[in-house]
Coordinates of C-alpha atoms in Angstrom, one line a residue:
X1 CA 260.2 112.2 155.4
X2 CA 259.1 115.4 157.2
X3 CA 261.9 117.6 155.8
X4 CA 262.4 121.3 156.9
X5 CA 264.2 123.6 154.8
X6 CA 266.3 126.4 155.5
X7 CA 265.2 128.6 152.6
X8 CA 262.1 130.9 152.9
X9 CA 258.5 129.3 152.8
X10 CA 257.6 131.0 149.2
X11 CA 261.1 129.6 147.7
X12 CA 260.4 126.2 149.2
X13 CA 256.8 126.1 148.0
X14 CA 257.7 126.9 144.5
X15 CA 260.3 123.8 144.2
X16 CA 258.7 121.3 147.0
X17 CA 257.4 119.0 144.4
X18 CA 260.7 119.1 142.3
X19 CA 262.6 118.3 145.2
X20 CA 260.2 115.7 146.6
X21 CA 260.2 113.8 143.3
X22 CA 264.0 113.8 142.8
X23 CA 264.6 112.4 146.3
X24 CA 261.9 109.9 145.9
X25 CA 263.6 108.5 142.9
X26 CA 266.8 108.4 144.6
X27 CA 265.8 107.4 148.1
X28 CA 267.6 103.6 148.8
X29 CA 269.4 103.8 145.6
X30 CA 272.7 105.9 146.9
X31 CA 274.9 105.9 149.8
X32 CA 273.0 108.9 151.0
X33 CA 270.4 109.3 153.4
X34 CA 267.3 111.1 152.6
X35 CA 268.3 113.9 154.7
X36 CA 271.5 114.3 152.8
X37 CA 269.6 114.2 149.4
X38 CA 267.1 116.7 150.6
X39 CA 269.5 119.1 151.7
X40 CA 271.7 118.7 148.3
X41 CA 268.8 118.7 146.1
X42 CA 267.0 121.7 147.7
X43 CA 270.1 124.1 147.4
X44 CA 270.5 123.0 143.9
X45 CA 266.7 123.1 142.8
X46 CA 266.6 126.6 144.3
X47 CA 269.3 127.6 142.3
X48 CA 268.4 126.3 139.1
X49 CA 264.9 127.6 139.2
X50 CA 266.4 131.1 139.8
X51 CA 269.3 130.8 137.5
X52 CA 268.1 128.5 134.5
X53 CA 264.4 128.0 134.7
X54 CA 264.9 124.1 134.0
X55 CA 262.3 121.6 135.0
X56 CA 262.9 118.1 136.0
X57 CA 261.7 117.2 132.3
X58 CA 264.4 119.2 131.3
X59 CA 267.4 116.9 132.6
X60 CA 267.6 119.0 135.6
X61 CA 270.0 116.7 137.1
X62 CA 272.6 116.8 134.1
X63 CA 276.3 116.8 135.2
X64 CA 276.9 120.1 133.4
X65 CA 274.1 121.8 135.2
X66 CA 275.6 120.3 138.6
X67 CA 279.0 121.6 137.6
X68 CA 277.6 125.4 137.0
X69 CA 275.9 125.0 140.2
X70 CA 279.3 124.0 141.9
X71 CA 281.1 126.4 140.6
X72 CA 278.6 129.2 140.9
X73 CA 275.8 128.4 143.4
X74 CA 277.9 127.8 146.7
X75 CA 279.7 130.9 147.2
X76 CA 280.6 130.4 150.7
X77 CA 281.1 126.7 150.6
X78 CA 284.7 125.5 151.3
X79 CA 286.0 123.3 148.7
X80 CA 285.7 120.0 150.5
X81 CA 282.2 121.0 151.4
X82 CA 281.9 121.7 147.4
X83 CA 282.9 118.6 146.6
X84 CA 280.8 116.5 148.9
X85 CA 277.5 118.3 147.6
X86 CA 278.9 117.6 144.0
X87 CA 279.4 113.7 145.0
X88 CA 275.7 113.6 146.2
X89 CA 274.0 115.6 143.3
X90 CA 276.0 113.6 140.6
X91 CA 274.8 110.3 142.6
X92 CA 271.6 111.5 142.0
X93 CA 272.0 112.6 138.5
X94 CA 273.1 108.9 137.8
X95 CA 269.8 107.4 139.4
X96 CA 267.5 109.8 137.9
X97 CA 269.0 110.2 134.5
X98 CA 270.3 106.9 133.8
X99 CA 272.1 106.3 130.4
X100 CA 271.3 109.8 130.0
X101 CA 273.8 111.0 132.7
X102 CA 276.7 111.2 130.5
X103 CA 279.6 112.3 132.4
X104 CA 281.5 115.9 131.6
X105 CA 285.0 116.4 132.5
X106 CA 284.7 117.4 136.3
X107 CA 286.6 120.6 136.9
X108 CA 289.1 120.3 139.6
X109 CA 287.8 122.3 142.6
X110 CA 290.2 125.0 144.0
X111 CA 292.3 124.4 147.1
X112 CA 291.9 126.1 150.3
X113 CA 294.2 128.5 149.1
X114 CA 293.9 132.3 150.2
X115 CA 290.8 134.3 148.6
X116 CA 291.6 136.7 145.7
X117 CA 290.6 140.2 147.1
X118 CA 288.0 142.1 145.5
X119 CA 289.0 145.1 142.9
X120 CA 287.5 148.6 143.3
X121 CA 285.3 147.5 140.4
X122 CA 284.1 144.3 141.8
X123 CA 283.1 146.5 145.1
X124 CA 281.4 148.7 143.1
X125 CA 279.5 146.0 141.3
X126 CA 278.8 144.4 145.1
X127 CA 277.4 147.6 146.2
X128 CA 275.3 147.9 143.1
X129 CA 273.9 144.4 143.6
X130 CA 273.0 145.5 147.5
X131 CA 271.5 148.5 146.3
X132 CA 269.0 146.8 144.0
X133 CA 267.8 144.5 146.6
X134 CA 264.3 145.1 148.4
X135 CA 264.8 147.6 151.5
X136 CA 264.9 145.0 154.0
X137 CA 267.4 142.8 152.3
X138 CA 269.2 146.0 151.0
X139 CA 270.2 146.5 154.6
X140 CA 270.8 142.8 155.4
X141 CA 273.4 142.8 152.2
X142 CA 274.9 146.1 153.1
X143 CA 275.6 144.9 156.8
X144 CA 277.4 141.8 155.2
X145 CA 279.5 143.9 153.1
X146 CA 280.4 146.4 155.8
X147 CA 281.3 143.5 158.4
X148 CA 283.3 141.5 155.6
X149 CA 285.1 144.0 153.7
X150 CA 284.8 146.8 156.1
X151 CA 286.1 144.9 159.0
X152 CA 287.2 141.4 157.9
X153 CA 284.7 139.3 159.7
X154 CA 284.2 135.7 158.7
X155 CA 280.5 134.1 158.0
X156 CA 280.7 132.7 161.5
X157 CA 281.3 136.0 163.3
X158 CA 279.0 138.0 161.1
X159 CA 276.2 135.6 162.2
X160 CA 277.1 135.7 165.5
X161 CA 277.3 139.5 165.8
X162 CA 274.7 141.3 168.1
X163 CA 273.7 145.1 168.1
X164 CA 275.3 145.3 171.6
X165 CA 278.7 144.3 170.1
X166 CA 278.6 147.4 167.6
X167 CA 279.6 151.0 169.1
X168 CA 280.1 154.3 167.7
X169 CA 283.5 155.9 169.3
X170 CA 285.4 159.0 168.7
X171 CA 287.6 156.6 166.8
X172 CA 284.5 155.3 164.6
X173 CA 282.1 152.4 164.4
X174 CA 284.0 149.5 166.6
X175 CA 283.0 146.1 166.3
X176 CA 283.5 143.6 169.4
X177 CA 284.1 140.0 168.0
X178 CA 283.2 137.6 170.3
X179 CA 284.2 133.7 170.4
X180 CA 287.9 132.0 169.6
X181 CA 288.8 134.8 168.1
X182 CA 287.8 137.9 170.5
X183 CA 288.9 141.1 169.2
X184 CA 287.7 144.6 168.7
X185 CA 288.0 146.2 165.0
X186 CA 287.3 149.6 163.9
X187 CA 285.3 149.5 160.8
X188 CA 286.7 151.2 157.6
X189 CA 285.4 154.7 156.4
X190 CA 283.1 153.9 153.6
X191 CA 281.8 151.3 155.6
X192 CA 280.6 152.6 158.8
X193 CA 277.1 153.9 157.5
X194 CA 276.0 150.2 156.5
X195 CA 276.9 148.8 159.9
X196 CA 275.4 151.8 161.6
X197 CA 272.3 151.4 159.8
X198 CA 271.9 147.6 160.6
X199 CA 272.1 148.2 164.2
X200 CA 270.0 151.3 164.3
X201 CA 267.2 151.1 166.6
X202 CA 268.1 147.3 167.6
X203 CA 268.1 146.0 171.5
X204 CA 271.7 144.9 172.5
X205 CA 270.6 141.4 171.9
X206 CA 269.1 141.9 168.4
X207 CA 271.4 140.1 165.8
X208 CA 272.9 142.6 163.4
X209 CA 272.6 140.1 160.4
X210 CA 269.0 138.9 159.7
X211 CA 267.7 140.1 163.1
X212 CA 264.2 138.1 162.6
X213 CA 265.8 134.8 163.5
X214 CA 265.8 133.0 166.9
X215 CA 268.8 131.0 166.8
X216 CA 272.8 131.8 165.5
X217 CA 271.9 130.0 162.2
X218 CA 275.0 128.4 161.1
X219 CA 274.3 128.8 157.3
X220 CA 272.4 131.9 157.6
X221 CA 275.2 134.0 155.4
X222 CA 275.1 131.0 152.8
X223 CA 271.1 130.6 152.4
X224 CA 270.7 134.6 152.2
X225 CA 273.5 134.7 149.4
X226 CA 271.5 131.8 148.0
X227 CA 268.1 133.6 147.9
X228 CA 269.6 136.9 146.4
X229 CA 272.0 135.5 143.4
X230 CA 272.7 137.6 140.9
X231 CA 274.0 136.8 137.4
X232 CA 276.6 139.9 137.7
X233 CA 278.1 139.3 141.0
X234 CA 279.0 136.3 143.4
X235 CA 279.5 137.6 147.0
X236 CA 281.8 135.6 149.0
X237 CA 282.7 136.3 152.4
X238 CA 286.1 134.7 152.2
X239 CA 287.1 137.3 149.7
X240 CA 285.6 140.2 151.7
X241 CA 287.6 139.2 154.6
X242 CA 290.6 138.7 152.1
X243 CA 289.8 142.3 150.7
X244 CA 290.0 143.8 154.3
X245 CA 293.3 142.0 155.1
X246 CA 295.0 143.3 152.0
X247 CA 293.4 146.7 152.3
X248 CA 295.3 146.9 155.8
X249 CA 298.6 145.7 154.3
X250 CA 298.3 148.5 151.7
X251 CA 297.6 150.9 154.3
X252 CA 300.7 149.8 156.3
X253 CA 298.8 148.9 159.2
X254 CA 301.2 147.7 162.1
X255 CA 302.1 143.8 161.8
X256 CA 301.3 143.4 165.8
X257 CA 297.9 145.3 165.1
X258 CA 297.0 143.7 162.1
X259 CA 297.4 140.3 163.7
X260 CA 295.4 141.4 166.6
X261 CA 292.7 142.9 164.6
X262 CA 292.3 139.9 162.1
X263 CA 291.9 137.4 165.0
X264 CA 294.8 135.2 163.8
X265 CA 297.9 133.9 166.1
X266 CA 300.7 135.3 164.2
X267 CA 302.0 137.4 160.9
X268 CA 302.7 134.1 159.1
X269 CA 299.0 133.2 158.9
X270 CA 298.7 136.6 157.0
X271 CA 301.9 136.0 154.7
X272 CA 299.8 134.6 152.0
X273 CA 298.1 137.7 151.4
X274 CA 301.2 139.6 150.7
X275 CA 301.3 138.7 147.1
X276 CA 298.1 140.4 146.6
X277 CA 299.2 143.7 148.3
X278 CA 300.1 146.6 146.2
X279 CA 303.5 146.9 148.2
X280 CA 304.4 143.2 147.2

């Protein structure tokens, strides 16, 4: 089949053969379509090559490697999506390795409980991760951190944001979120520069995050993180948003204001973050 990957051309060129070989072995031998197999294998193989340097001959699809990938290589996937991706890869493992696909004890995936906010030390590590990227990717990574930790935006909201949605006012840098949770959020001090640099010189219609794209890019954040993995940190937008919410609780932001700026319907939706707040 003619599969178009969502990773960059250079990364795809280096793994295309491995992916095609693995899908060819599994095609028609599992309950999944070739498209499902390609999507799962592409992300998995890209991660293994950047993190483990295994080859197909090295039992690349060993269940233990798949478990590591599910735990470390899908930072922005919800538990259900991670479970589905694991199921596909394990079926591929059984087909490719046969009797050698000895099962490991599968770890229970976390439920959809609130994300743990980042500590100050972890935030410093995230900043270091971003600073060490190339110039263009550094701007994107800092924008991601600024909008996630500094304004509490979700992955979808970050992806949909355009330069015209960001304004510098007397109160600071204000982000106007569109969509189902439309609201205005003032970026926290310490993250204003990251957001301002991302929109600098851009037309109102230009995307703030990964501006060269031509579509909304459903998996834009996930793909960016996958291509910029670090052994030291695992950036996660859910945890970034949780960090912003808990920070608001710590600062004593009035309940009605917090409900409005976080884009939820009631304070009850935020109560699960209270145990993480300093005042809890």
